[in-house]
Short mmCIF file of C-alpha atoms in Angstrom, two decimals:
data_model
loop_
_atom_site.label_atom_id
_atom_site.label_comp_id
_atom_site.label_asym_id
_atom_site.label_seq_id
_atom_site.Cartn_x
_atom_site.Cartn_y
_atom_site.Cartn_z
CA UNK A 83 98.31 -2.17 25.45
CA UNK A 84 97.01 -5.88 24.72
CA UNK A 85 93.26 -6.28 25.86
CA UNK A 86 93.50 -8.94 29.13
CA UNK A 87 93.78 -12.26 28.39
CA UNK A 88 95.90 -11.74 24.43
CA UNK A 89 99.32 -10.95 25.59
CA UNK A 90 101.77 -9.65 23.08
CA UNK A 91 104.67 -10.86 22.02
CA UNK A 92 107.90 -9.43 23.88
CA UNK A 93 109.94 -6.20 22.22
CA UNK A 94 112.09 -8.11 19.03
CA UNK A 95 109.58 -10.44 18.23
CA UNK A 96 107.20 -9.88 14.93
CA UNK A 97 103.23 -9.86 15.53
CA UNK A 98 101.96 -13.46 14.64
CA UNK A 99 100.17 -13.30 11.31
CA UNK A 100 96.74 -14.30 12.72
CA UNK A 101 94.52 -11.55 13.88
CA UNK A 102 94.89 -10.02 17.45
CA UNK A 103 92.55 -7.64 19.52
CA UNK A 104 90.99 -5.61 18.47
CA UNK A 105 90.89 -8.41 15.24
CA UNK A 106 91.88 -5.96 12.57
CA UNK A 107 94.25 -4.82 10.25
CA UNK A 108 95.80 -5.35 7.00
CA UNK A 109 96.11 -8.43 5.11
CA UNK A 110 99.30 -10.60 5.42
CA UNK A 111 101.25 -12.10 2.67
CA UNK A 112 99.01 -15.82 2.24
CA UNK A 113 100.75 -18.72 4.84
CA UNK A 114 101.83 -21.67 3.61
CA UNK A 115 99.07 -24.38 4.13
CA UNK A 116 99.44 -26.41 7.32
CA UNK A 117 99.80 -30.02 7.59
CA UNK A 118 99.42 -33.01 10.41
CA UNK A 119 101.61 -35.55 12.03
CA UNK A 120 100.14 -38.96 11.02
CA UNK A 121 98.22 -41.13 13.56
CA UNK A 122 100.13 -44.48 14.62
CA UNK A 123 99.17 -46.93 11.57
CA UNK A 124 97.32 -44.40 9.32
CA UNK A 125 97.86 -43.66 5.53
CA UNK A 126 101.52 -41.63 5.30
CA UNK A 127 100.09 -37.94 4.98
CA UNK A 128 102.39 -34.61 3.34
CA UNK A 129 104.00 -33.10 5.32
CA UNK A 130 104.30 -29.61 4.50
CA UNK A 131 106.46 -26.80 6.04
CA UNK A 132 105.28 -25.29 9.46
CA UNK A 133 103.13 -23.05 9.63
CA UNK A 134 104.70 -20.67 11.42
CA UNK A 135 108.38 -21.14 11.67
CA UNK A 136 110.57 -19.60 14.79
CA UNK A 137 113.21 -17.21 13.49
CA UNK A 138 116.93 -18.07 14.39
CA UNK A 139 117.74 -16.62 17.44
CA UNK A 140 120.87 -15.27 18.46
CA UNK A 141 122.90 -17.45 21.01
CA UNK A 142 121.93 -18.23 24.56
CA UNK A 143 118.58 -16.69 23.86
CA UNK A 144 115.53 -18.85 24.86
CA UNK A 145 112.91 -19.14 21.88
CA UNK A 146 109.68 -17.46 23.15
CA UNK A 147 106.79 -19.56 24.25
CA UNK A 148 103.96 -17.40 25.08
CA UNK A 149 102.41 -17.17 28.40
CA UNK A 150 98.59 -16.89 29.99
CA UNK A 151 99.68 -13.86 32.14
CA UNK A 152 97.57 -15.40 34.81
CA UNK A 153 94.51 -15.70 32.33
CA UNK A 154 94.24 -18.61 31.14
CA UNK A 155 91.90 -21.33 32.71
CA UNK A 156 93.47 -23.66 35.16
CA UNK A 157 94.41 -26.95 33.46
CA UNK A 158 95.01 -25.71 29.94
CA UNK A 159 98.89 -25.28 30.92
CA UNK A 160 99.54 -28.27 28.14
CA UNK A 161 97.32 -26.18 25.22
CA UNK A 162 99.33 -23.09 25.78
CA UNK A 163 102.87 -24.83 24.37
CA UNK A 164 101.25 -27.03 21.28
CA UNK A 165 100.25 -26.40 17.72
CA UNK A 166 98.89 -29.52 16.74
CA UNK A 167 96.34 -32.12 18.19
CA UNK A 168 95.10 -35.32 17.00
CA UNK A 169 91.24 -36.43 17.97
CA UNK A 170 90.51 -40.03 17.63
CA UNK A 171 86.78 -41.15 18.52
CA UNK A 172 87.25 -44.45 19.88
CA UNK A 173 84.67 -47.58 18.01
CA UNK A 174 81.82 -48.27 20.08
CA UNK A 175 80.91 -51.74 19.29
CA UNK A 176 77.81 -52.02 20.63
CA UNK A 177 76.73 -49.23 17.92
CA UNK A 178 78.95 -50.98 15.19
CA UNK A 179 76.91 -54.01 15.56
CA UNK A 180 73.42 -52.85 16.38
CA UNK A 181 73.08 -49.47 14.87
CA UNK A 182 71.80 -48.21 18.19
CA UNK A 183 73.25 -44.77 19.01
CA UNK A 184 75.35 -44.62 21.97
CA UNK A 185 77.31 -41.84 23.97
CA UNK A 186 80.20 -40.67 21.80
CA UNK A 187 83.73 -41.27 23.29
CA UNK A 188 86.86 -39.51 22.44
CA UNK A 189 90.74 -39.54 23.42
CA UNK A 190 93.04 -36.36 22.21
CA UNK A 191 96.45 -37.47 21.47
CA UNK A 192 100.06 -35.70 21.37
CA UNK A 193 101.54 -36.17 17.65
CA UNK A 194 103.43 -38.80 19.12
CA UNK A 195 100.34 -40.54 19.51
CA UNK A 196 100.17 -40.52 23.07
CA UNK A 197 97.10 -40.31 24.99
CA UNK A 198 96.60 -37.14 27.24
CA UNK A 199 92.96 -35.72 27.42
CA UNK A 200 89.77 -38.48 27.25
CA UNK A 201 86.28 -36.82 26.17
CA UNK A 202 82.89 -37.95 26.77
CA UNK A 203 79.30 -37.53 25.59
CA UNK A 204 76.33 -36.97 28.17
CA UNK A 205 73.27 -37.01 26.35
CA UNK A 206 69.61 -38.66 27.18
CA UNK A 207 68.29 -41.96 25.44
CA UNK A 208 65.62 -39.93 24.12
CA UNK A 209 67.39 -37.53 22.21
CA UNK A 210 69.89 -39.96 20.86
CA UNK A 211 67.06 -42.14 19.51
CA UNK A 212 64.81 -38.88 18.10
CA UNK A 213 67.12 -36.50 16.99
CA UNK A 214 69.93 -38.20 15.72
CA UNK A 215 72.90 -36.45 15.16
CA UNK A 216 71.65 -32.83 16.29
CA UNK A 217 70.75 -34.54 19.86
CA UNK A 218 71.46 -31.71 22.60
CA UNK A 219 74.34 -32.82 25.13
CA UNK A 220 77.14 -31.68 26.83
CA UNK A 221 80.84 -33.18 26.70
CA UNK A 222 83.04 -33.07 29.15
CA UNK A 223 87.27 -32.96 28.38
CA UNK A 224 89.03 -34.41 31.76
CA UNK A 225 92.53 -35.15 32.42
CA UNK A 226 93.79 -38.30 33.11
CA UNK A 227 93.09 -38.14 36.76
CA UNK A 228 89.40 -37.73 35.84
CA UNK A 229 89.50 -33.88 36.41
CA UNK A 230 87.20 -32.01 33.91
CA UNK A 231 88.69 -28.86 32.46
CA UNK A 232 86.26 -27.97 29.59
CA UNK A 233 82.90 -28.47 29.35
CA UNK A 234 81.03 -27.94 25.78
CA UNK A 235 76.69 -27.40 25.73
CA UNK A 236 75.28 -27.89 22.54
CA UNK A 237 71.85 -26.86 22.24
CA UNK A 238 69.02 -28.61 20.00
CA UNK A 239 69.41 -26.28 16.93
CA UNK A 240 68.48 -27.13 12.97
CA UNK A 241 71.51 -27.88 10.63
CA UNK A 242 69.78 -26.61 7.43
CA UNK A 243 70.82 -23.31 5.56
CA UNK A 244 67.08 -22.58 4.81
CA UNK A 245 66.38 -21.54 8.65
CA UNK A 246 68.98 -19.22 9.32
CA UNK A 247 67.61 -17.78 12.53
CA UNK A 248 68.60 -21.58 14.45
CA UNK A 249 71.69 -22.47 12.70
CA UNK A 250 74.11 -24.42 15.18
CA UNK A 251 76.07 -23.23 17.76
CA UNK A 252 78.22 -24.12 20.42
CA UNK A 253 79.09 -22.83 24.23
CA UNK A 254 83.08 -23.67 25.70
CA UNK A 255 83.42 -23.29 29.37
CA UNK A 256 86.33 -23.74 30.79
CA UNK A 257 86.86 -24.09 33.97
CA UNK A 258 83.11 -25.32 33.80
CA UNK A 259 80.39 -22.77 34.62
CA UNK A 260 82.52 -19.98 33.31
CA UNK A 261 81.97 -19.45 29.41
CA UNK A 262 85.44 -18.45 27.47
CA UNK A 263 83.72 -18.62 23.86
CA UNK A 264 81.45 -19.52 21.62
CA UNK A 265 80.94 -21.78 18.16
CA UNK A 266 78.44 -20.40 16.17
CA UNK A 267 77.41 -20.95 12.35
CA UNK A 268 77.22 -18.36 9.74
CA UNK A 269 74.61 -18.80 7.46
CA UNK A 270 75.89 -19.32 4.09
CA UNK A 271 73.57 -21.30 0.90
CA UNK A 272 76.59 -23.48 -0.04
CA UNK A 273 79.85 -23.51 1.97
CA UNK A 274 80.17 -24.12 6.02
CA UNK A 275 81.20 -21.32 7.82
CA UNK A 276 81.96 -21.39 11.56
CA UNK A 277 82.55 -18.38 13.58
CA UNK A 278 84.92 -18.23 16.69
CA UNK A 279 83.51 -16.21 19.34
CA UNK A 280 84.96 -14.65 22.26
CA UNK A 281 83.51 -14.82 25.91
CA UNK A 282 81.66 -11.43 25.20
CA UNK A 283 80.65 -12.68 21.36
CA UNK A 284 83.14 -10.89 19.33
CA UNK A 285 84.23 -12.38 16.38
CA UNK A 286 87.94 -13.82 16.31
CA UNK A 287 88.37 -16.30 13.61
CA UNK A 288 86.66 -18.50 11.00
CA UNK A 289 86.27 -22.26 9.94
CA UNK A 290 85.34 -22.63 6.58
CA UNK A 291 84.57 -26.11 4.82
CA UNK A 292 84.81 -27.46 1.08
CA UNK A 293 81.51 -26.86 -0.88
CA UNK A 294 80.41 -30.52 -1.09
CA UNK A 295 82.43 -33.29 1.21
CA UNK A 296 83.48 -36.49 0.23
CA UNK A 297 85.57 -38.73 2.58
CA UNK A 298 86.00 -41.07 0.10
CA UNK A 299 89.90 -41.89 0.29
CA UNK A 300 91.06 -38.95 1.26
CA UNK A 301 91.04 -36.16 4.17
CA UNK A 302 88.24 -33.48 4.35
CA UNK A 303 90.01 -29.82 5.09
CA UNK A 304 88.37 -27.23 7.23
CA UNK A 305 90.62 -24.04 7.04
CA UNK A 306 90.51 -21.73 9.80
CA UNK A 307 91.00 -18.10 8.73
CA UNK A 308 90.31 -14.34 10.04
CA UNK A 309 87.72 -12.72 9.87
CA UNK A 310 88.25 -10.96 6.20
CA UNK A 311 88.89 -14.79 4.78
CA UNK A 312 92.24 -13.82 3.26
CA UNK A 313 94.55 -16.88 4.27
CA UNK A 314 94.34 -19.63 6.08
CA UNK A 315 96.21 -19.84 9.91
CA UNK A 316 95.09 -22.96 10.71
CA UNK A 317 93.03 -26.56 9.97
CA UNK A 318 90.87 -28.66 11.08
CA UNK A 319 90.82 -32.06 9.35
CA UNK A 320 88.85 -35.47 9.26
CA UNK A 321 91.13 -37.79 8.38
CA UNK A 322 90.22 -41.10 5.83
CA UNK A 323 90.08 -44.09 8.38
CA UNK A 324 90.04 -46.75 6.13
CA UNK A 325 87.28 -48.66 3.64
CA UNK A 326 86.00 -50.66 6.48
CA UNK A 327 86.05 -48.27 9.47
CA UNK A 328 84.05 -45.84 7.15
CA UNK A 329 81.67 -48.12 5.94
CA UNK A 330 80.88 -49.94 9.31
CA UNK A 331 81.62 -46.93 12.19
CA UNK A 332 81.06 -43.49 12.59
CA UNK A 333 84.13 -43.44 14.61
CA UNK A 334 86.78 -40.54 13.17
CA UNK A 335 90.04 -39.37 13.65
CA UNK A 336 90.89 -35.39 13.06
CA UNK A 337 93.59 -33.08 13.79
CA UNK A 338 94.13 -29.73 14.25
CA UNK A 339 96.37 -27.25 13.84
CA UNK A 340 96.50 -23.87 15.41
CA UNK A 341 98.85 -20.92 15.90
CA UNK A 342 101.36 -22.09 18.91
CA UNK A 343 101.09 -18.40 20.27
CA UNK A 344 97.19 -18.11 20.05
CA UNK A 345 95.20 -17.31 23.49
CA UNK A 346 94.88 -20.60 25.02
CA UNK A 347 90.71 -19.69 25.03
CA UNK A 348 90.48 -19.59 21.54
CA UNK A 349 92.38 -23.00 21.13
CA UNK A 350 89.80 -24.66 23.37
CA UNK A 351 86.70 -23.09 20.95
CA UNK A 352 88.66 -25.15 18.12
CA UNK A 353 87.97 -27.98 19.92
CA UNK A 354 84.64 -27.19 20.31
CA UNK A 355 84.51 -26.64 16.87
CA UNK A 356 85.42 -30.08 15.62
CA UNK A 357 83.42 -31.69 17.91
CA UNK A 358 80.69 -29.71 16.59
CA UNK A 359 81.62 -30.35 12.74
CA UNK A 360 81.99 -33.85 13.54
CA UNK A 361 78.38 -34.02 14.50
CA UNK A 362 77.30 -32.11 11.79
CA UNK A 363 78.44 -33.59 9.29
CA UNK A 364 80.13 -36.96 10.39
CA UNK A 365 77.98 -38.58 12.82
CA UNK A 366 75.59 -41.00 11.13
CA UNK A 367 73.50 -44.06 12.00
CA UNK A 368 73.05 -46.47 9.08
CA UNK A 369 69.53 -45.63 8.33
CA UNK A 370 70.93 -42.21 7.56
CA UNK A 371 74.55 -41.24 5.71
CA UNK A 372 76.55 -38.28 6.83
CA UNK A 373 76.43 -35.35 5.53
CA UNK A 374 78.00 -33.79 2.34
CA UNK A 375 76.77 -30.52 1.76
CA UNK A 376 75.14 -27.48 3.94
CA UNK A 377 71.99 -28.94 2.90
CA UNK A 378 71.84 -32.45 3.27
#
Protein backbone atom coordinates (compact mmCIF):
# COMPACT_ATOMS: atom_id res chain seq x y z
CA UNK A 1 0.00 0.00 0.00
CA UNK A 2 1.10 3.73 -0.94
CA UNK A 3 2.09 5.75 2.29
CA UNK A 4 -0.96 8.65 2.62
CA UNK A 5 -0.67 11.40 0.63
CA UNK A 6 1.60 9.41 -2.73
CA UNK A 7 -1.14 7.58 -4.40
CA UNK A 8 -0.23 5.00 -6.96
CA UNK A 9 -0.93 4.79 -10.20
CA UNK A 10 -4.13 2.58 -11.10
CA UNK A 11 -3.62 -1.43 -12.11
CA UNK A 12 -2.15 -1.11 -16.14
CA UNK A 13 -0.28 1.82 -15.62
CA UNK A 14 3.80 1.64 -15.24
CA UNK A 15 5.39 3.27 -11.92
CA UNK A 16 6.61 6.86 -12.92
CA UNK A 17 10.38 6.80 -13.16
CA UNK A 18 10.94 9.28 -10.29
CA UNK A 19 11.29 7.86 -6.87
CA UNK A 20 8.15 6.98 -4.71
CA UNK A 21 7.76 6.10 -0.91
CA UNK A 22 9.59 4.68 0.60
CA UNK A 23 12.23 6.66 -2.11
CA UNK A 24 14.10 3.58 -3.16
CA UNK A 25 14.89 1.22 -5.63
CA UNK A 26 16.80 0.51 -8.64
CA UNK A 27 18.05 2.84 -11.12
CA UNK A 28 15.99 3.63 -14.31
CA UNK A 29 17.21 3.73 -17.78
CA UNK A 30 18.54 7.88 -17.88
CA UNK A 31 15.25 10.31 -19.12
CA UNK A 32 15.56 12.33 -21.80
CA UNK A 33 16.42 15.95 -20.60
CA UNK A 34 13.41 18.22 -20.15
CA UNK A 35 12.79 21.39 -21.81
CA UNK A 36 10.43 24.75 -21.37
CA UNK A 37 7.76 26.50 -23.30
CA UNK A 38 9.20 29.96 -24.13
CA UNK A 39 7.93 33.13 -22.33
CA UNK A 40 5.84 35.61 -24.66
CA UNK A 41 8.80 37.65 -26.50
CA UNK A 42 11.82 35.67 -25.14
CA UNK A 43 14.79 34.11 -27.14
CA UNK A 44 13.17 30.81 -29.16
CA UNK A 45 14.41 27.98 -26.68
CA UNK A 46 14.77 23.77 -27.83
CA UNK A 47 12.33 22.15 -27.42
CA UNK A 48 13.05 18.72 -26.58
CA UNK A 49 10.78 15.63 -26.26
CA UNK A 50 8.58 15.34 -23.02
CA UNK A 51 9.70 14.17 -20.36
CA UNK A 52 7.49 11.73 -19.66
CA UNK A 53 5.31 10.78 -22.51
CA UNK A 54 1.59 9.11 -21.96
CA UNK A 55 1.44 5.69 -23.60
CA UNK A 56 -1.34 5.20 -26.32
CA UNK A 57 -4.27 4.12 -24.80
CA UNK A 58 -6.71 1.87 -26.09
CA UNK A 59 -10.06 3.52 -27.27
CA UNK A 60 -12.61 5.24 -25.10
CA UNK A 61 -10.16 5.01 -22.26
CA UNK A 62 -9.51 8.33 -20.37
CA UNK A 63 -5.63 9.07 -19.99
CA UNK A 64 -4.91 9.02 -16.21
CA UNK A 65 -4.43 12.23 -14.36
CA UNK A 66 -3.52 11.53 -10.89
CA UNK A 67 -5.51 12.51 -7.97
CA UNK A 68 -4.82 14.03 -4.17
CA UNK A 69 -7.04 11.25 -2.63
CA UNK A 70 -8.28 13.94 -0.36
CA UNK A 71 -4.58 14.95 0.60
CA UNK A 72 -3.60 17.47 -1.03
CA UNK A 73 -3.85 21.12 0.37
CA UNK A 74 -6.88 23.06 -0.58
CA UNK A 75 -6.13 25.37 -3.52
CA UNK A 76 -3.38 23.38 -5.21
CA UNK A 77 -6.24 21.66 -7.47
CA UNK A 78 -4.40 23.62 -10.62
CA UNK A 79 -0.63 22.05 -9.51
CA UNK A 80 -1.99 18.59 -9.44
CA UNK A 81 -2.76 18.54 -13.56
CA UNK A 82 0.59 20.59 -14.81
CA UNK A 83 4.18 19.77 -15.56
CA UNK A 84 5.54 22.94 -16.34
CA UNK A 85 5.52 26.54 -14.79
CA UNK A 86 6.99 29.70 -15.80
CA UNK A 87 8.15 32.38 -12.86
CA UNK A 88 8.62 35.85 -14.00
CA UNK A 89 9.77 38.46 -11.21
CA UNK A 90 8.19 41.51 -12.28
CA UNK A 91 10.95 45.00 -12.58
CA UNK A 92 10.66 47.10 -9.69
CA UNK A 93 11.61 50.44 -10.86
CA UNK A 94 12.10 52.14 -7.97
CA UNK A 95 15.12 49.55 -7.32
CA UNK A 96 16.17 49.78 -11.10
CA UNK A 97 16.76 53.37 -10.65
CA UNK A 98 17.97 53.82 -7.11
CA UNK A 99 19.62 50.62 -6.19
CA UNK A 100 17.55 50.57 -3.02
CA UNK A 101 16.29 47.05 -2.26
CA UNK A 102 12.68 46.65 -2.30
CA UNK A 103 10.10 43.73 -1.61
CA UNK A 104 10.48 41.17 -4.39
CA UNK A 105 7.33 40.61 -6.57
CA UNK A 106 6.50 37.66 -8.62
CA UNK A 107 3.62 36.36 -11.08
CA UNK A 108 3.61 32.38 -12.08
CA UNK A 109 2.37 31.93 -15.49
CA UNK A 110 0.65 28.92 -17.53
CA UNK A 111 3.00 28.10 -20.70
CA UNK A 112 0.61 30.01 -22.51
CA UNK A 113 1.81 32.84 -20.72
CA UNK A 114 -1.12 33.54 -18.80
CA UNK A 115 -1.12 34.88 -15.43
CA UNK A 116 -2.58 32.61 -12.59
CA UNK A 117 -0.73 32.77 -9.15
CA UNK A 118 0.94 36.46 -7.98
CA UNK A 119 3.79 36.12 -5.18
CA UNK A 120 5.01 38.55 -2.80
CA UNK A 121 7.93 39.36 -0.49
CA UNK A 122 7.34 40.46 3.28
CA UNK A 123 10.49 41.35 4.67
CA UNK A 124 11.63 44.40 7.16
CA UNK A 125 13.61 47.58 5.89
CA UNK A 126 16.26 46.54 8.12
CA UNK A 127 17.07 43.35 6.83
CA UNK A 128 16.76 44.33 3.25
CA UNK A 129 19.28 47.15 3.79
CA UNK A 130 21.84 44.82 6.17
CA UNK A 131 21.70 41.57 4.87
CA UNK A 132 21.20 41.80 1.39
CA UNK A 133 20.20 38.97 -0.40
CA UNK A 134 20.11 36.38 2.64
CA UNK A 135 17.46 38.92 4.39
CA UNK A 136 14.92 36.58 6.41
CA UNK A 137 11.20 36.92 5.02
CA UNK A 138 8.34 35.12 4.24
CA UNK A 139 6.42 35.03 0.73
CA UNK A 140 3.19 34.52 0.34
CA UNK A 141 1.61 32.64 -3.19
CA UNK A 142 -2.26 33.89 -3.46
CA UNK A 143 -4.70 33.33 -6.09
CA UNK A 144 -6.14 35.81 -8.03
CA UNK A 145 -8.85 36.60 -5.61
CA UNK A 146 -6.10 37.48 -3.11
CA UNK A 147 -6.42 34.06 -1.26
CA UNK A 148 -2.99 32.81 0.01
CA UNK A 149 -2.36 29.12 -0.50
CA UNK A 150 1.40 28.74 0.29
CA UNK A 151 3.35 30.44 2.49
CA UNK A 152 7.39 30.04 2.35
CA UNK A 153 9.75 31.22 5.84
CA UNK A 154 13.17 31.64 5.11
CA UNK A 155 15.29 31.98 7.98
CA UNK A 156 18.59 34.25 8.27
CA UNK A 157 21.12 31.43 7.43
CA UNK A 158 24.92 31.84 5.79
CA UNK A 159 25.26 30.93 2.02
CA UNK A 160 28.95 29.88 2.27
CA UNK A 161 30.18 26.15 1.94
CA UNK A 162 32.83 26.80 4.71
CA UNK A 163 29.99 26.83 7.59
CA UNK A 164 28.19 23.84 6.94
CA UNK A 165 26.27 23.65 10.19
CA UNK A 166 23.91 27.05 8.79
CA UNK A 167 23.72 26.34 5.21
CA UNK A 168 20.22 27.63 3.79
CA UNK A 169 17.07 26.26 4.09
CA UNK A 170 13.63 26.71 3.41
CA UNK A 171 10.02 25.89 5.20
CA UNK A 172 6.62 25.37 2.56
CA UNK A 173 3.35 25.56 4.30
CA UNK A 174 0.59 25.10 2.61
CA UNK A 175 -2.41 25.79 3.65
CA UNK A 176 -0.35 28.32 5.89
CA UNK A 177 0.53 27.21 9.43
CA UNK A 178 0.67 23.63 8.34
CA UNK A 179 4.30 22.66 7.04
CA UNK A 180 4.17 20.06 3.86
CA UNK A 181 8.13 20.23 3.29
CA UNK A 182 11.17 21.51 3.51
CA UNK A 183 14.25 23.13 1.21
CA UNK A 184 17.32 22.49 2.70
CA UNK A 185 21.07 22.70 1.35
CA UNK A 186 23.54 19.95 1.28
CA UNK A 187 26.83 20.95 1.93
CA UNK A 188 28.97 20.32 -0.94
CA UNK A 189 32.79 22.43 -1.61
CA UNK A 190 31.87 23.07 -5.29
CA UNK A 191 28.45 22.20 -6.76
CA UNK A 192 24.81 23.36 -5.24
CA UNK A 193 22.90 20.75 -3.95
CA UNK A 194 19.32 21.19 -2.68
CA UNK A 195 17.47 18.61 -0.85
CA UNK A 196 13.59 18.11 -1.03
CA UNK A 197 12.20 17.32 2.22
CA UNK A 198 9.05 15.87 3.23
CA UNK A 199 6.71 17.25 6.09
CA UNK A 200 8.48 14.76 8.56
CA UNK A 201 12.20 15.59 6.88
CA UNK A 202 12.70 12.65 4.74
CA UNK A 203 14.54 13.04 1.82
CA UNK A 204 12.57 12.90 -1.63
CA UNK A 205 14.49 14.48 -4.35
CA UNK A 206 17.48 16.66 -5.30
CA UNK A 207 18.38 20.03 -7.12
CA UNK A 208 21.69 20.12 -8.25
CA UNK A 209 23.39 23.24 -10.02
CA UNK A 210 26.36 23.69 -12.63
CA UNK A 211 29.80 24.07 -10.86
CA UNK A 212 30.35 27.77 -11.68
CA UNK A 213 27.18 29.91 -13.23
CA UNK A 214 27.28 32.22 -15.87
CA UNK A 215 24.06 33.86 -17.22
CA UNK A 216 25.80 35.36 -19.78
CA UNK A 217 23.53 34.64 -22.98
CA UNK A 218 22.27 31.70 -22.12
CA UNK A 219 19.97 29.72 -19.48
CA UNK A 220 21.44 28.40 -16.14
CA UNK A 221 20.08 24.54 -15.56
CA UNK A 222 19.29 23.21 -12.16
CA UNK A 223 18.44 19.43 -12.61
CA UNK A 224 16.29 17.88 -10.17
CA UNK A 225 17.14 14.21 -9.54
CA UNK A 226 16.60 11.31 -6.78
CA UNK A 227 18.20 10.82 -4.21
CA UNK A 228 21.13 8.36 -5.71
CA UNK A 229 21.78 11.32 -8.51
CA UNK A 230 21.36 8.88 -11.40
CA UNK A 231 19.12 10.94 -13.94
CA UNK A 232 17.54 13.83 -14.04
CA UNK A 233 13.29 13.99 -13.63
CA UNK A 234 13.03 17.39 -13.70
CA UNK A 235 14.54 21.31 -14.03
CA UNK A 236 14.62 24.24 -12.74
CA UNK A 237 15.92 27.03 -15.00
CA UNK A 238 16.85 30.86 -14.99
CA UNK A 239 16.26 31.91 -18.14
CA UNK A 240 18.72 34.80 -20.12
CA UNK A 241 16.46 38.02 -20.00
CA UNK A 242 18.23 40.03 -22.23
CA UNK A 243 21.69 42.38 -22.18
CA UNK A 244 19.85 45.19 -20.65
CA UNK A 245 17.42 43.55 -18.18
CA UNK A 246 20.58 41.71 -16.80
CA UNK A 247 22.74 44.48 -16.56
CA UNK A 248 20.19 47.03 -15.06
CA UNK A 249 17.53 44.54 -12.90
CA UNK A 250 17.68 41.72 -10.83
CA UNK A 251 14.36 40.85 -12.12
CA UNK A 252 14.34 36.94 -13.62
CA UNK A 253 12.28 34.72 -15.35
CA UNK A 254 12.55 30.68 -14.60
CA UNK A 255 10.64 27.68 -15.31
CA UNK A 256 10.15 24.52 -14.07
CA UNK A 257 9.46 21.34 -14.92
CA UNK A 258 8.25 18.51 -12.80
CA UNK A 259 6.76 15.03 -13.10
CA UNK A 260 2.82 15.66 -13.99
CA UNK A 261 2.02 12.67 -11.55
CA UNK A 262 4.27 13.88 -8.59
CA UNK A 263 2.45 14.54 -5.02
CA UNK A 264 1.14 17.91 -5.41
CA UNK A 265 3.38 18.71 -1.86
CA UNK A 266 6.47 18.07 -3.39
CA UNK A 267 5.62 20.35 -6.47
CA UNK A 268 4.99 23.26 -4.10
CA UNK A 269 8.76 22.60 -2.30
CA UNK A 270 10.02 23.19 -6.07
CA UNK A 271 8.70 26.34 -5.84
CA UNK A 272 10.17 26.98 -2.79
CA UNK A 273 13.18 25.92 -4.18
CA UNK A 274 13.56 28.45 -6.95
CA UNK A 275 12.59 31.09 -4.98
CA UNK A 276 15.26 30.12 -2.73
CA UNK A 277 18.00 29.65 -5.62
CA UNK A 278 16.92 32.81 -6.98
CA UNK A 279 18.01 34.53 -3.84
CA UNK A 280 20.98 32.73 -3.57
CA UNK A 281 22.42 33.18 -6.30
CA UNK A 282 20.41 35.78 -8.46
CA UNK A 283 19.39 38.51 -6.31
CA UNK A 284 21.95 41.32 -6.36
CA UNK A 285 22.14 45.05 -5.64
CA UNK A 286 24.71 46.88 -7.78
CA UNK A 287 27.26 47.34 -5.13
CA UNK A 288 27.36 43.57 -5.13
CA UNK A 289 27.07 40.96 -8.38
CA UNK A 290 25.24 37.71 -8.09
CA UNK A 291 26.57 34.87 -7.41
CA UNK A 292 28.53 32.28 -9.53
CA UNK A 293 29.86 29.69 -7.50
CA UNK A 294 29.04 27.96 -3.89
CA UNK A 295 31.50 30.31 -2.65
CA UNK A 296 31.06 33.61 -3.84
Amino acid sequence: MAAPGYPSPPAGYASPPYPSPPYSGPSAPPAPAPGFHDYPGSPQHHMPAPLHPQPDLPPGVAPYLPVSGGTAPSGLEYLSQIDQILIHQKTEVLEAVTGFETCNQYELLSIMGEKILSVQERSSLCARCCCGSLRPLTLQLCDPSGRELIHFIRPLKCTSCCFPCCLQELEVQSPPGHTVGYVVQSWHPFIPKYSLLTETREPVLKVVGPCIMSSCCGDIDFQVKPLCESRSVGRISKHWGGLAKEIFTDADNFGIQFPKDIDVKMKAVLLGACFLLDYVFFERSRAKPERHTVIS
